[in-house]
Coordinates of C-alpha atoms in Angstrom, one line a residue:
Chain F
M1494 CA -0.3 -0.2 0.4
E1495 CA 2.6 2.6 1.1
L1496 CA 5.1 0.9 -1.4
L1497 CA 2.6 1.7 -4.1
L1498 CA 2.2 5.0 -3.3
I1499 CA 6.1 5.9 -2.8
F1500 CA 5.8 4.2 -6.5
M1501 CA 3.4 6.1 -7.9
L1502 CA 5.2 9.4 -6.7
L1503 CA 8.3 8.2 -8.1
F1504 CA 6.0 8.3 -11.7
M1505 CA 5.3 11.4 -11.2
I1506 CA 8.7 13.2 -10.3
L1507 CA 9.6 11.0 -13.4
A1508 CA 7.0 12.7 -15.6
G1509 CA 7.5 16.2 -14.1
I1510 CA 10.7 15.9 -15.2
V1511 CA 10.4 14.7 -18.7
A1512 CA 7.6 17.4 -18.8
L1513 CA 9.9 20.3 -18.1
W1514 CA 13.0 18.4 -20.1
T1515 CA 11.3 17.6 -23.3
D1516 CA 11.7 20.6 -26.3
E1517 CA 8.6 18.6 -27.8
L1518 CA 5.7 21.1 -26.5
L1519 CA 2.8 18.1 -27.4
S1520 CA 5.1 15.4 -25.1
A1521 CA 5.3 17.7 -22.2
V1522 CA 1.8 18.5 -22.2
I1523 CA 1.1 14.8 -22.6
A1524 CA 3.7 14.4 -19.4
V1525 CA 2.1 16.6 -17.5
G1526 CA -1.5 14.5 -18.1
A1527 CA 0.8 12.0 -16.7
V1528 CA 1.2 13.8 -13.3
G1529 CA -2.4 14.7 -12.9
I1530 CA -3.1 10.7 -13.5
G1531 CA -0.5 9.6 -11.4
T1532 CA -2.6 12.2 -8.7
S1533 CA -5.4 10.5 -9.1
V1534 CA -4.5 6.8 -8.4
A1535 CA -2.5 8.6 -5.4
F1536 CA -5.7 9.7 -4.0
L1537 CA -7.7 6.1 -4.5
L1538 CA -4.7 4.7 -2.9
L1539 CA -5.0 7.4 0.1
G1540 CA -9.1 6.7 0.4
A1541 CA -10.4 9.4 -1.6
P1542 CA -12.5 8.2 -4.4
D1543 CA -14.3 12.0 -4.5
L1544 CA -11.3 13.3 -4.8
A1545 CA -10.0 10.6 -7.5
I1546 CA -12.7 11.6 -9.7
T1547 CA -12.5 14.9 -9.6
Q1548 CA -9.0 15.3 -10.3
I1549 CA -8.9 12.8 -13.9
V1550 CA -11.9 14.7 -14.7
V1551 CA -10.6 18.2 -14.4
E1552 CA -7.0 16.2 -15.5
V1553 CA -8.8 16.1 -19.0
V1554 CA -10.1 19.0 -19.9
A1555 CA -7.0 21.0 -18.4
L1556 CA -5.5 18.9 -21.1
V1557 CA -8.0 19.7 -23.8
L1558 CA -7.2 23.4 -22.7
L1559 CA -3.4 23.0 -23.1
I1560 CA -3.5 21.0 -26.3
K1561 CA -5.0 24.1 -27.6
V1562 CA -2.7 26.9 -26.7
T1563 CA -0.1 24.5 -28.4
I1564 CA -1.1 22.7 -31.4
G1565 CA -4.4 24.6 -31.9
V1566 CA -1.9 28.0 -33.0
G1567 CA 0.7 25.9 -34.5
V1568 CA 3.6 25.8 -31.9
R1569 CA 5.1 22.5 -31.6
T1570 CA 8.4 23.2 -30.3
T1571 CA 10.4 25.2 -27.1
S1572 CA 12.7 27.6 -29.0
G1573 CA 15.9 27.7 -27.3
T1574 CA 16.9 25.9 -24.2
P1575 CA 17.5 28.0 -20.8
S1576 CA 20.8 29.5 -20.1
P1577 CA 23.2 27.8 -17.8
K1578 CA 23.1 30.6 -15.0
R1579 CA 19.8 30.4 -14.8
L1580 CA 19.6 26.4 -14.6
R1581 CA 22.1 26.9 -11.5
L1582 CA 20.3 29.5 -9.7
A1583 CA 16.7 27.4 -10.3
A1584 CA 18.6 24.2 -8.8
A1585 CA 20.3 26.3 -5.8
V1586 CA 16.8 27.8 -5.1
S1587 CA 14.9 24.2 -5.7
V1588 CA 17.6 22.2 -3.9
L1589 CA 17.6 24.5 -0.4
L1590 CA 13.6 24.7 -0.4
L1591 CA 13.8 21.0 -0.4
L1592 CA 16.0 20.8 2.5
V1593 CA 14.0 23.6 4.1
M1594 CA 11.0 21.2 3.9
V1595 CA 12.5 17.8 4.5
R1596 CA 14.0 19.8 8.1
S1597 CA 10.1 20.8 8.9
F1598 CA 8.6 17.7 8.0
T1599 CA 10.1 16.2 11.7
G1600 CA 7.8 18.8 13.2
L1601 CA 4.7 16.7 11.5
P1602 CA 3.3 13.5 12.9
E1603 CA 3.9 10.1 11.2
F1604 CA 2.7 9.0 7.8
G1605 CA -0.7 7.1 8.7
S1606 CA -1.8 8.7 11.9
P1607 CA -3.2 12.2 11.4
V1608 CA -3.3 14.9 13.6
M1609 CA -7.2 13.7 14.3
E1610 CA -5.7 10.8 16.2
R1611 CA -3.4 13.1 18.5
V1612 CA -5.5 15.5 19.1
D1613 CA -8.8 14.7 21.4
D1614 CA -11.5 17.5 20.4
A1615 CA -10.2 17.7 16.4
P1616 CA -12.9 19.4 14.3
S1617 CA -12.7 16.0 12.3
I1618 CA -13.6 13.6 14.9
V1619 CA -16.7 16.0 15.5
Y1620 CA -17.7 15.9 11.8
L1621 CA -16.8 11.9 11.4
E1622 CA -19.4 11.0 14.6
E1623 CA -22.1 13.4 13.8
G1624 CA -22.0 13.9 10.2
L1625 CA -24.3 11.7 9.2
E1626 CA -26.9 12.7 11.8
R1627 CA -26.6 16.6 11.7
T1628 CA -26.3 16.8 8.1
G1629 CA -27.8 13.7 6.6
S1630 CA -25.0 12.6 3.9
A1631 CA -23.9 10.0 3.8
N1632 CA -20.5 11.2 2.5
Q1633 CA -19.3 12.9 4.7
V1634 CA -16.7 14.8 2.6
M1635 CA -19.9 16.8 1.2
S1636 CA -21.2 16.9 4.6
V1637 CA -17.9 19.4 5.6
L1638 CA -17.7 20.6 2.0
L1639 CA -21.6 21.9 1.8
D1640 CA -22.7 21.9 5.4
F1641 CA -20.6 22.5 7.9
R1642 CA -17.7 24.7 5.8
A1643 CA -20.0 25.8 3.3
Y1644 CA -18.9 29.3 3.6
D1645 CA -15.5 27.9 2.1
T1646 CA -17.2 27.0 -1.0
L1647 CA -19.1 30.2 -1.4
G1648 CA -15.5 31.8 -1.8
E1649 CA -14.4 28.9 -3.9
A1650 CA -17.5 30.0 -5.8
T1651 CA -16.4 33.5 -6.6
V1652 CA -13.3 32.3 -6.9
I1653 CA -13.8 31.0 -10.3
F1654 CA -16.5 33.2 -11.1
T1655 CA -13.5 35.6 -10.9
A1656 CA -11.4 33.4 -13.1
V1657 CA -13.8 32.3 -15.7
F1658 CA -15.2 36.3 -16.3
G1659 CA -11.4 37.4 -16.5
A1660 CA -10.8 34.8 -18.8
L1661 CA -14.3 36.1 -20.8
V1662 CA -12.6 39.8 -20.6
L1663 CA -9.5 38.8 -21.9
L1664 CA -11.1 36.7 -24.7
R1665 CA -13.3 40.1 -26.0
K1666 CA -13.4 41.3 -29.8
K1667 CA -10.9 43.9 -29.6
G1668 CA -7.2 43.6 -28.7
K1669 CA -5.9 46.6 -26.2
K1670 CA -4.1 48.0 -29.4
D1671 CA -7.1 48.0 -31.4
R1672 CA -9.5 49.4 -28.2
E1673 CA -6.6 52.2 -27.6
D1674 CA -7.2 53.5 -31.6
A1675 CA -11.0 53.3 -31.6
D1676 CA -13.1 55.0 -28.7
G1677 CA -12.1 55.3 -24.7
G1678 CA -12.9 51.9 -24.2
E1679 CA -16.9 51.4 -22.8
D1680 CA -17.2 47.8 -24.7
E1681 CA -18.2 45.8 -21.7
E1682 CA -19.3 42.6 -21.9
Chain U
M1114 CA -14.1 23.3 -40.3
N1115 CA -16.0 20.5 -42.4
N1116 CA -12.6 18.1 -42.2
R1117 CA -14.1 16.4 -39.1
S1118 CA -13.9 12.7 -39.2
L1119 CA -17.4 11.1 -39.7
I1120 CA -16.6 8.5 -37.4
V1121 CA -15.8 11.2 -34.4
S1122 CA -19.5 13.1 -35.0
R1123 CA -21.1 10.2 -34.9
V1124 CA -19.7 8.2 -32.1
S1125 CA -19.8 11.4 -30.2
R1126 CA -23.3 11.8 -31.0
W1127 CA -24.0 9.0 -29.2
V1128 CA -21.2 9.2 -26.7
A1129 CA -22.4 12.8 -25.2
P1130 CA -26.0 12.2 -23.8
L1131 CA -24.3 9.6 -21.7
I1132 CA -21.8 11.7 -20.2
F1133 CA -24.2 14.2 -20.0
V1134 CA -27.0 11.9 -17.9
F1135 CA -23.8 10.3 -15.9
G1136 CA -23.0 14.3 -14.8
I1137 CA -26.3 14.5 -14.0
Y1138 CA -25.8 11.2 -11.7
V1139 CA -22.7 12.3 -9.6
A1140 CA -24.0 15.7 -9.2
L1141 CA -27.3 14.5 -7.6
Y1142 CA -25.8 11.6 -5.2
G1143 CA -23.2 13.5 -4.4
H1144 CA -24.1 12.9 -0.5
L1145 CA -24.4 9.3 -0.8
S1146 CA -21.4 8.6 -3.5
P1147 CA -18.3 9.8 -4.3
G1148 CA -19.1 12.7 -6.4
G1149 CA -21.0 16.0 -5.8
G1150 CA -21.6 18.9 -7.8
F1151 CA -17.7 20.0 -8.7
P1152 CA -17.1 17.1 -10.7
G1153 CA -20.6 16.5 -11.8
G1154 CA -20.3 20.2 -13.2
V1155 CA -17.0 19.5 -14.8
I1156 CA -18.3 16.0 -16.1
L1157 CA -21.5 17.9 -17.5
S1158 CA -19.3 20.3 -19.0
S1159 CA -16.8 17.8 -20.8
A1160 CA -20.2 16.6 -22.8
F1161 CA -20.5 19.8 -24.3
I1162 CA -16.7 20.3 -24.9
L1163 CA -16.7 16.7 -26.9
T1164 CA -19.5 18.0 -28.8
L1165 CA -17.7 21.5 -29.3
L1166 CA -14.6 19.4 -30.1
A1167 CA -16.3 16.4 -32.7
R1168 CA -18.7 18.6 -34.3
G1169 CA -18.0 22.3 -34.2
R1170 CA -19.5 25.8 -32.6
E1171 CA -23.0 25.2 -34.9
A1172 CA -23.8 21.7 -33.3
T1173 CA -23.2 22.7 -29.8
L1174 CA -25.2 26.6 -29.8
K1175 CA -27.8 24.4 -31.2
R1176 CA -28.1 22.8 -27.9
L1177 CA -26.6 25.4 -25.1
P1178 CA -26.7 28.8 -27.1
F1179 CA -24.1 31.1 -25.2
G1180 CA -27.1 33.0 -23.8
V1181 CA -28.4 30.4 -22.0
A1182 CA -24.8 29.0 -20.3
K1183 CA -24.0 32.8 -19.1
K1184 CA -27.4 32.7 -17.3
L1185 CA -27.3 29.9 -16.1
D1186 CA -23.8 30.4 -14.7
A1187 CA -25.4 33.2 -12.9
V1188 CA -28.0 31.1 -11.6
G1189 CA -26.1 28.5 -10.3
A1190 CA -24.0 31.1 -8.5
L1191 CA -27.2 33.0 -7.1
L1192 CA -28.9 29.5 -6.3
F1193 CA -26.3 28.7 -3.6
L1194 CA -26.7 32.2 -2.1
C1195 CA -29.9 31.7 -1.9
I1196 CA -29.6 28.6 0.0
A1197 CA -27.5 30.1 2.2
L1198 CA -29.6 33.3 2.7
V1199 CA -33.0 30.7 3.3
G1200 CA -30.9 29.5 5.7
L1201 CA -30.3 32.6 7.7
A1202 CA -34.1 33.8 7.1
V1203 CA -35.1 30.1 8.9
T1204 CA -32.9 29.2 11.6
G1205 CA -30.6 32.5 11.7
V1206 CA -27.4 31.1 10.8
F1207 CA -26.0 31.6 7.4
F1208 CA -25.7 28.5 5.6
A1209 CA -27.5 26.4 8.2
N1210 CA -29.1 23.1 7.1
F1211 CA -32.8 24.3 7.6
I1212 CA -34.4 21.5 5.6
Q1213 CA -32.5 19.0 8.0
Q1214 CA -33.2 20.4 10.9
R1215 CA -36.5 20.6 10.0
L1216 CA -37.8 17.6 8.4
P1217 CA -34.8 15.0 8.3
G1218 CA -35.1 12.5 5.6
E1219 CA -34.4 9.2 5.8
P1220 CA -30.4 8.1 5.7
L1221 CA -28.8 6.3 3.1
R1222 CA -32.2 7.6 0.8
L1223 CA -31.8 10.0 -2.3
F1224 CA -33.7 12.5 -0.5
S1225 CA -31.5 13.5 2.7
G1226 CA -29.3 15.4 4.0
G1227 CA -31.2 18.5 3.6
T1228 CA -29.9 21.4 1.7
I1229 CA -26.6 19.3 0.3
M1230 CA -28.7 18.3 -2.7
P1231 CA -29.8 21.5 -4.1
A1232 CA -25.9 22.5 -2.9
N1233 CA -25.0 20.4 -5.1
I1234 CA -27.3 21.2 -8.2
A1235 CA -26.7 24.8 -8.0
I1236 CA -22.4 23.7 -7.6
G1237 CA -22.7 21.8 -10.7
L1238 CA -24.7 24.1 -12.9
K1239 CA -22.3 26.9 -12.0
V1240 CA -19.3 24.6 -12.9
A1241 CA -20.5 23.5 -15.6
A1242 CA -21.7 26.6 -17.3
S1243 CA -18.4 28.4 -17.1
L1244 CA -16.1 26.0 -18.2
F1245 CA -18.6 25.7 -21.1
L1246 CA -18.0 29.4 -21.3
V1247 CA -14.3 29.5 -21.1
M1248 CA -13.8 26.6 -23.4
F1249 CA -16.5 28.1 -26.3
A1250 CA -14.7 31.5 -26.1
L1251 CA -10.9 29.7 -26.4
S1252 CA -12.6 28.0 -29.9
A1253 CA -13.9 30.7 -30.8
L1254 CA -10.4 32.3 -30.7
R1255 CA -8.4 32.1 -34.3
I1256 CA -5.1 33.8 -34.4
S1257 CA -3.8 34.6 -37.9
T1258 CA 0.2 34.2 -36.8
D1259 CA 0.8 35.7 -40.7
E1260 CA -0.9 39.1 -40.9
K1261 CA -0.5 40.4 -37.0
D1262 CA -2.4 43.4 -38.5
E1263 CA -6.1 41.5 -38.7
P1264 CA -8.2 41.7 -36.0
I1265 CA -8.3 38.2 -34.1
R1266 CA -11.6 36.6 -34.4
T1267 CA -13.5 36.4 -31.1
L1268 CA -17.1 35.5 -30.0
E1269 CA -18.8 39.0 -31.5
D1270 CA -18.1 38.2 -35.3
K1271 CA -19.0 35.0 -36.0
Chain I
M1216 CA 9.6 9.0 3.0
V1217 CA 6.0 9.9 1.2
Y1218 CA 6.6 13.6 2.8
V1219 CA 9.7 14.1 1.0
L1220 CA 8.4 12.7 -2.5
C1221 CA 5.6 15.5 -2.2
A1222 CA 8.4 17.7 -1.4
M1223 CA 10.7 16.5 -4.3
L1224 CA 7.6 17.1 -6.9
L1225 CA 7.3 20.4 -5.6
C1226 CA 10.9 20.9 -5.8
V1227 CA 10.4 19.8 -9.4
G1228 CA 7.5 22.3 -10.4
I1229 CA 9.6 25.0 -8.7
F1230 CA 12.9 24.4 -10.7
G1231 CA 10.9 24.2 -13.6
L1232 CA 9.0 28.1 -12.6
I1233 CA 12.7 29.9 -12.5
S1234 CA 14.5 27.8 -15.2
Q1235 CA 11.9 27.5 -17.9
K1236 CA 11.2 30.7 -20.4
N1237 CA 8.3 28.8 -22.2
V1238 CA 5.1 30.1 -21.4
I1239 CA 3.1 26.9 -21.6
K1240 CA 6.0 25.6 -19.8
I1241 CA 5.4 27.8 -17.1
I1242 CA 2.1 26.7 -16.9
I1243 CA 3.1 23.2 -16.8
S1244 CA 5.0 24.1 -13.4
I1245 CA 2.9 25.4 -11.7
S1246 CA 0.0 22.5 -12.6
I1247 CA 2.7 20.0 -11.8
M1248 CA 3.2 22.3 -8.2
E1249 CA -0.5 22.4 -7.6
N1250 CA -0.9 18.6 -7.9
A1251 CA 2.1 18.0 -5.3
V1252 CA 0.7 20.4 -2.8
N1253 CA -2.7 18.7 -3.1
L1254 CA -1.6 15.4 -2.5
F1255 CA 0.4 16.4 0.3
L1256 CA -2.7 17.8 2.2
V1257 CA -4.8 14.2 1.2
V1258 CA -1.5 12.6 2.7
I1259 CA -1.3 14.6 5.7
G1260 CA -5.0 13.4 6.5
Y1261 CA -4.3 9.9 5.6
R1262 CA -5.0 6.9 8.3
R1263 CA -3.1 3.7 8.4
G1264 CA -5.5 1.0 6.5
G1265 CA -8.3 3.6 6.6
I1266 CA -11.4 3.7 4.8
A1267 CA -12.8 6.4 2.4
P1268 CA -15.3 8.6 4.5
I1269 CA -18.2 7.5 2.9
I1270 CA -21.0 5.5 5.2
T1271 CA -22.6 2.2 3.2
E1272 CA -25.3 0.5 4.4
R1273 CA -22.8 -2.3 5.2
I1274 CA -20.5 -0.3 7.9
Y1275 CA -24.0 2.3 8.8
E1276 CA -25.1 -1.6 10.2
G1277 CA -21.8 -2.3 12.4
V1278 CA -20.6 1.6 13.3
Q1279 CA -17.0 1.8 14.5
F1280 CA -16.6 4.5 11.6
A1281 CA -15.1 7.4 13.6
E1282 CA -12.3 4.9 14.3
K1283 CA -11.4 3.7 10.7
A1284 CA -12.3 6.9 8.0
V1285 CA -9.6 9.0 7.1
D1286 CA -9.8 12.6 7.8
P1287 CA -12.7 14.5 5.6
L1288 CA -11.6 17.6 5.9
P1289 CA -8.4 18.1 4.0
Q1290 CA -10.3 15.9 1.3
A1291 CA -12.8 18.5 1.6
M1292 CA -10.4 21.6 1.3
V1293 CA -8.6 19.8 -1.7
L1294 CA -11.5 19.0 -3.9
T1295 CA -12.2 23.1 -3.9
S1296 CA -8.8 23.6 -4.9
I1297 CA -8.7 21.3 -7.5
V1298 CA -11.4 22.7 -9.2
I1299 CA -9.9 26.5 -8.6
G1300 CA -6.5 25.3 -10.4
L1301 CA -8.9 24.3 -13.3
G1302 CA -10.3 27.7 -13.4
V1303 CA -7.1 29.7 -12.9
M1304 CA -5.2 27.0 -15.7
A1305 CA -8.4 28.5 -17.9
L1306 CA -7.2 32.0 -17.2
M1307 CA -3.6 31.3 -17.8
V1308 CA -3.8 29.6 -20.8
T1309 CA -6.3 32.5 -21.8
M1310 CA -3.2 35.2 -21.1
A1311 CA -0.8 32.8 -22.8
L1312 CA -3.0 33.0 -26.2
R1313 CA -2.9 36.7 -25.7
I1314 CA 1.0 36.9 -25.5
Y1315 CA 1.1 35.0 -28.3
H1316 CA -1.2 37.3 -30.5
V1317 CA 0.6 40.7 -29.2
H1318 CA 3.9 39.2 -29.7
G1319 CA 4.0 35.9 -31.8
T1320 CA 5.9 34.1 -29.8
Y1321 CA 5.8 32.1 -26.1
D1322 CA 9.3 32.5 -24.9
I1323 CA 9.9 35.3 -22.6
T1324 CA 13.4 36.5 -23.1
E1325 CA 12.4 37.2 -26.9
I1326 CA 9.6 39.2 -25.5
L1327 CA 11.2 41.3 -23.4
K1328 CA 13.6 41.9 -26.3
S1329 CA 11.4 43.1 -28.5
R1330 CA 9.9 45.5 -25.8
K1331 CA 13.2 46.8 -25.4
K1332 CA 13.4 47.5 -28.7
A1333 CA 9.9 49.1 -29.3
E1334 CA 11.3 51.4 -25.9
Q1335 CA 14.1 52.8 -27.6

C-alpha cells in the first residue's frame, strides 16, 4: 500500500522531469497529464474517491485546454534552451527549499497517523461522528464541504467566477491596441 | 472546418448524452456516493466540450446557446447564495441546513441530507456553465500568425 | 518518505518555474506544483488502513466508522482547490494566447527583447 504510493510518487516525479526536459510542447503537455493521472491514482490509494473522480475529469479538461494553446496555434517546440546561469539558480533555489521542507517535516506526525488521532477534540472527529445525524449526508466529504464549511465553498464559487470572468474579458473582441485606436473603452461584455 | 472525421462525429453523437446523464447522476448522488457538484459540473461541461471538439460550434450552440450558458452560470451562483440566505432567514444561521433540521430525511436515501442536494445542483450548474463558457470562447478565438494587423476573430463576429 | 517525495515533486515544479523561458512550460510547472500540494494535504489526513469517509449500508450496520475513516477535512478543502486550479489554468491559458497574439511567440526573453526595442 505504502509501496504503491511511493511508486506512484516516483512515477509522477519522473513525468514532471520529462515535462520540463523535453523540447516538444506536445510531449510536455502529455507528461503533465501523466502527473495528473498519477495524482488521481494516489488519491484513490489514500481513500479519497471523490478527489480521484474530480482530479481525473479536471485533468482531461486541462489537457484539452493545453493542447488548444499549443497545437491549436501551431507552436510545436520550444525555442532555445535556458541559460546555464538560470539553471544553476533554479537548482540552488529548489534544493534549498527541499532541505527546508525536509527539515520542517520532523514536526509533522508520522505517515498514517493523522492529527485527529493525537488531538482529542479535533474538528475532524466531530465531523466523522456527528456528520450523518446532523447533516443527513452519507458522504462525509460533502457534509464538510456543503454544510459544516459551506462558507469556504461560497468563496470558492466566487474565485471560479472571477477566473472565468477574467478569461472572458481577455477573450473580448478588441485587443488592447485596437481599443486604444478606437474610442476610450466602454465595450463591456 | 469541414474536415472532421465522420466516425468521430457519429460516435460523439452517441456518447455525449451518456456523459451528460452520468454528470447529472454524479452531481445528484453527491451526498451518498463519491462525487458531488464539482466533478458533476466538470463532467457535464465535458459532454459539451466533446460536442464542441467533434462536431463544431454550430452543433453545440444548437444544444446550449451562449446566452443560456451565461445565465446558467449566474443562476448557479445565485441559487447557492439563496440556499445560504434562506438558512439565515429560517434558523438565523448563515448556511444552516434548515431542511435537515425541520424534516430530516431517512439516511442513505436520495432525499436525505437537506440542503446538500440543492447546493450540489447549484454548484454543478455553476461549474459546468463556467467551463463551457471558457472553452467556447477559446474555440471561437482564431489567431492568424502571418498577418498580425488583422484583428483576431472572437465571439462577437462569428 | 512519502512526505519527502511530495516535497521533491513540488521542487520539480519550482525548478521549472524558475528555469523555463516558455510560457506554456511555466503553466505546466504551476500545474505540477498544484498537484504536489494537493497530494501532500491528502497524505497528511491519511490513516493507516483507513477507509474512505463515506457511510454505506454495510458500515452503517456495524458502527466504528469514526475510528476507521480517513480525515474528511483536507479532502473537502482539496476538492475545492482542484476545481479552482482548473479555473486558474483556464485564465492562464487565455493569458498565454493573448501574449501569443501580441508578440507572436511564447518565449519570455524574446518578448522582453522586442519590448526593449520598442522602447528605444
